[in-house]
JSON list of C-alpha atoms in Angstrom, two decimals:
[
{"chain": "K", "resi": 225, "resn": "UNK", "atom": "CA", "xyz": [-176.74, 99.85, 173.61]},
{"chain": "K", "resi": 226, "resn": "UNK", "atom": "CA", "xyz": [-174.51, 98.59, 170.82]},
{"chain": "K", "resi": 227, "resn": "UNK", "atom": "CA", "xyz": [-175.25, 95.28, 169.17]},
{"chain": "K", "resi": 228, "resn": "UNK", "atom": "CA", "xyz": [-172.47, 92.71, 169.24]},
{"chain": "K", "resi": 229, "resn": "UNK", "atom": "CA", "xyz": [-171.05, 92.03, 165.77]},
{"chain": "K", "resi": 230, "resn": "UNK", "atom": "CA", "xyz": [-169.63, 88.58, 165.17]},
{"chain": "K", "resi": 231, "resn": "UNK", "atom": "CA", "xyz": [-171.53, 87.27, 162.16]},
{"chain": "K", "resi": 232, "resn": "UNK", "atom": "CA", "xyz": [-169.52, 85.72, 159.35]},
{"chain": "K", "resi": 233, "resn": "UNK", "atom": "CA", "xyz": [-170.38, 87.85, 156.36]},
{"chain": "K", "resi": 234, "resn": "UNK", "atom": "CA", "xyz": [-171.26, 86.21, 153.07]},
{"chain": "K", "resi": 235, "resn": "UNK", "atom": "CA", "xyz": [-168.54, 86.59, 150.43]},
{"chain": "K", "resi": 236, "resn": "UNK", "atom": "CA", "xyz": [-171.11, 87.86, 147.92]},
{"chain": "K", "resi": 237, "resn": "UNK", "atom": "CA", "xyz": [-170.18, 91.25, 146.45]},
{"chain": "K", "resi": 238, "resn": "UNK", "atom": "CA", "xyz": [-173.40, 91.57, 144.38]},
{"chain": "K", "resi": 239, "resn": "UNK", "atom": "CA", "xyz": [-172.09, 90.64, 140.94]},
{"chain": "K", "resi": 240, "resn": "UNK", "atom": "CA", "xyz": [-173.87, 87.25, 140.81]},
{"chain": "K", "resi": 241, "resn": "UNK", "atom": "CA", "xyz": [-173.18, 85.96, 137.32]},
{"chain": "K", "resi": 242, "resn": "UNK", "atom": "CA", "xyz": [-171.98, 82.43, 136.68]},
{"chain": "K", "resi": 243, "resn": "UNK", "atom": "CA", "xyz": [-169.32, 81.11, 134.34]},
{"chain": "K", "resi": 244, "resn": "UNK", "atom": "CA", "xyz": [-169.40, 77.83, 132.41]},
{"chain": "K", "resi": 245, "resn": "UNK", "atom": "CA", "xyz": [-168.12, 75.97, 135.51]},
{"chain": "K", "resi": 246, "resn": "UNK", "atom": "CA", "xyz": [-171.03, 77.34, 137.61]},
{"chain": "K", "resi": 247, "resn": "UNK", "atom": "CA", "xyz": [-168.77, 79.60, 139.66]},
{"chain": "K", "resi": 248, "resn": "UNK", "atom": "CA", "xyz": [-169.93, 83.11, 140.45]},
{"chain": "K", "resi": 249, "resn": "UNK", "atom": "CA", "xyz": [-167.83, 85.76, 138.71]},
{"chain": "K", "resi": 250, "resn": "UNK", "atom": "CA", "xyz": [-168.11, 88.01, 141.77]},
{"chain": "K", "resi": 251, "resn": "UNK", "atom": "CA", "xyz": [-167.24, 85.73, 144.67]},
{"chain": "K", "resi": 252, "resn": "UNK", "atom": "CA", "xyz": [-166.09, 82.49, 142.99]},
{"chain": "K", "resi": 253, "resn": "UNK", "atom": "CA", "xyz": [-168.59, 80.35, 144.92]},
{"chain": "K", "resi": 254, "resn": "UNK", "atom": "CA", "xyz": [-170.43, 77.52, 143.24]},
{"chain": "K", "resi": 255, "resn": "UNK", "atom": "CA", "xyz": [-174.22, 77.55, 143.26]},
{"chain": "K", "resi": 256, "resn": "UNK", "atom": "CA", "xyz": [-174.18, 74.77, 145.87]},
{"chain": "K", "resi": 257, "resn": "UNK", "atom": "CA", "xyz": [-171.84, 76.78, 148.11]},
{"chain": "K", "resi": 258, "resn": "UNK", "atom": "CA", "xyz": [-174.06, 79.84, 147.74]},
{"chain": "K", "resi": 259, "resn": "UNK", "atom": "CA", "xyz": [-177.10, 77.83, 148.86]},
{"chain": "K", "resi": 260, "resn": "UNK", "atom": "CA", "xyz": [-175.20, 76.34, 151.80]},
{"chain": "K", "resi": 261, "resn": "UNK", "atom": "CA", "xyz": [-174.16, 79.82, 153.03]},
{"chain": "K", "resi": 262, "resn": "UNK", "atom": "CA", "xyz": [-177.84, 80.77, 153.36]},
{"chain": "K", "resi": 263, "resn": "UNK", "atom": "CA", "xyz": [-178.75, 77.84, 155.60]},
{"chain": "K", "resi": 264, "resn": "UNK", "atom": "CA", "xyz": [-178.94, 78.64, 159.32]},
{"chain": "K", "resi": 265, "resn": "UNK", "atom": "CA", "xyz": [-177.52, 75.23, 160.23]},
{"chain": "K", "resi": 266, "resn": "UNK", "atom": "CA", "xyz": [-174.32, 75.71, 158.21]},
{"chain": "K", "resi": 267, "resn": "UNK", "atom": "CA", "xyz": [-171.46, 75.74, 160.74]},
{"chain": "K", "resi": 268, "resn": "UNK", "atom": "CA", "xyz": [-169.18, 78.76, 161.06]},
{"chain": "K", "resi": 269, "resn": "UNK", "atom": "CA", "xyz": [-166.18, 76.46, 160.63]},
{"chain": "K", "resi": 270, "resn": "UNK", "atom": "CA", "xyz": [-167.44, 75.49, 157.16]},
{"chain": "K", "resi": 271, "resn": "UNK", "atom": "CA", "xyz": [-167.93, 79.17, 156.26]},
{"chain": "K", "resi": 272, "resn": "UNK", "atom": "CA", "xyz": [-164.39, 80.04, 157.35]},
{"chain": "K", "resi": 273, "resn": "UNK", "atom": "CA", "xyz": [-163.04, 77.11, 155.35]},
{"chain": "K", "resi": 274, "resn": "UNK", "atom": "CA", "xyz": [-165.12, 78.05, 152.32]},
{"chain": "K", "resi": 275, "resn": "UNK", "atom": "CA", "xyz": [-163.81, 81.62, 152.44]},
{"chain": "K", "resi": 276, "resn": "UNK", "atom": "CA", "xyz": [-160.28, 80.24, 152.17]},
{"chain": "K", "resi": 277, "resn": "UNK", "atom": "CA", "xyz": [-161.34, 77.89, 149.36]},
{"chain": "K", "resi": 278, "resn": "UNK", "atom": "CA", "xyz": [-162.86, 80.65, 147.26]},
{"chain": "K", "resi": 279, "resn": "UNK", "atom": "CA", "xyz": [-159.84, 82.92, 147.80]},
{"chain": "K", "resi": 280, "resn": "UNK", "atom": "CA", "xyz": [-157.62, 80.14, 146.47]},
{"chain": "K", "resi": 281, "resn": "UNK", "atom": "CA", "xyz": [-159.68, 80.13, 143.25]},
{"chain": "K", "resi": 282, "resn": "UNK", "atom": "CA", "xyz": [-158.94, 83.81, 142.62]},
{"chain": "K", "resi": 283, "resn": "UNK", "atom": "CA", "xyz": [-156.00, 85.29, 140.79]},
{"chain": "K", "resi": 284, "resn": "UNK", "atom": "CA", "xyz": [-153.88, 87.64, 142.90]},
{"chain": "K", "resi": 285, "resn": "UNK", "atom": "CA", "xyz": [-155.26, 90.80, 141.29]},
{"chain": "K", "resi": 286, "resn": "UNK", "atom": "CA", "xyz": [-158.86, 89.56, 141.49]},
{"chain": "K", "resi": 287, "resn": "UNK", "atom": "CA", "xyz": [-158.41, 88.55, 145.15]},
{"chain": "K", "resi": 288, "resn": "UNK", "atom": "CA", "xyz": [-157.09, 92.01, 146.05]},
{"chain": "K", "resi": 289, "resn": "UNK", "atom": "CA", "xyz": [-160.07, 93.69, 144.42]},
{"chain": "K", "resi": 290, "resn": "UNK", "atom": "CA", "xyz": [-162.51, 91.23, 146.01]},
{"chain": "K", "resi": 291, "resn": "UNK", "atom": "CA", "xyz": [-160.91, 91.63, 149.47]},
{"chain": "K", "resi": 292, "resn": "UNK", "atom": "CA", "xyz": [-161.19, 95.43, 149.25]},
{"chain": "K", "resi": 293, "resn": "UNK", "atom": "CA", "xyz": [-164.87, 95.19, 148.34]},
{"chain": "K", "resi": 294, "resn": "UNK", "atom": "CA", "xyz": [-165.54, 92.49, 150.95]},
{"chain": "K", "resi": 295, "resn": "UNK", "atom": "CA", "xyz": [-163.91, 94.57, 153.72]},
{"chain": "K", "resi": 296, "resn": "UNK", "atom": "CA", "xyz": [-166.08, 97.56, 152.79]},
{"chain": "K", "resi": 297, "resn": "UNK", "atom": "CA", "xyz": [-169.16, 95.33, 152.90]},
{"chain": "K", "resi": 298, "resn": "UNK", "atom": "CA", "xyz": [-168.23, 93.98, 156.35]},
{"chain": "K", "resi": 299, "resn": "UNK", "atom": "CA", "xyz": [-167.62, 97.51, 157.65]},
{"chain": "K", "resi": 300, "resn": "UNK", "atom": "CA", "xyz": [-170.96, 98.72, 156.27]},
{"chain": "K", "resi": 301, "resn": "UNK", "atom": "CA", "xyz": [-172.76, 95.82, 157.97]},
{"chain": "K", "resi": 302, "resn": "UNK", "atom": "CA", "xyz": [-170.90, 96.47, 161.22]},
{"chain": "K", "resi": 303, "resn": "UNK", "atom": "CA", "xyz": [-171.76, 100.18, 161.10]},
{"chain": "K", "resi": 304, "resn": "UNK", "atom": "CA", "xyz": [-175.43, 99.39, 160.46]},
{"chain": "K", "resi": 305, "resn": "UNK", "atom": "CA", "xyz": [-175.47, 96.98, 163.42]},
{"chain": "K", "resi": 306, "resn": "UNK", "atom": "CA", "xyz": [-174.47, 99.83, 165.76]},
{"chain": "K", "resi": 307, "resn": "UNK", "atom": "CA", "xyz": [-177.72, 101.67, 165.13]}
]
């Protein structure tokens, strides 16, 4: 039986280095946002909103690269959930 996949995937793309403004160079989240993503009680609506917020922080070329990597990550997680 296949597992249902509907989890909102973290925007982390495993770069995890912070700039002088405490934003991750990989996903553009702040440290506080990163912590909030890990909490079980964080609402999906906040996660959706935060995804849009972090995308707005990215330049067009960076966003394209991040979106490609993020889509591959989501597909990999989805494929692993099928097994």
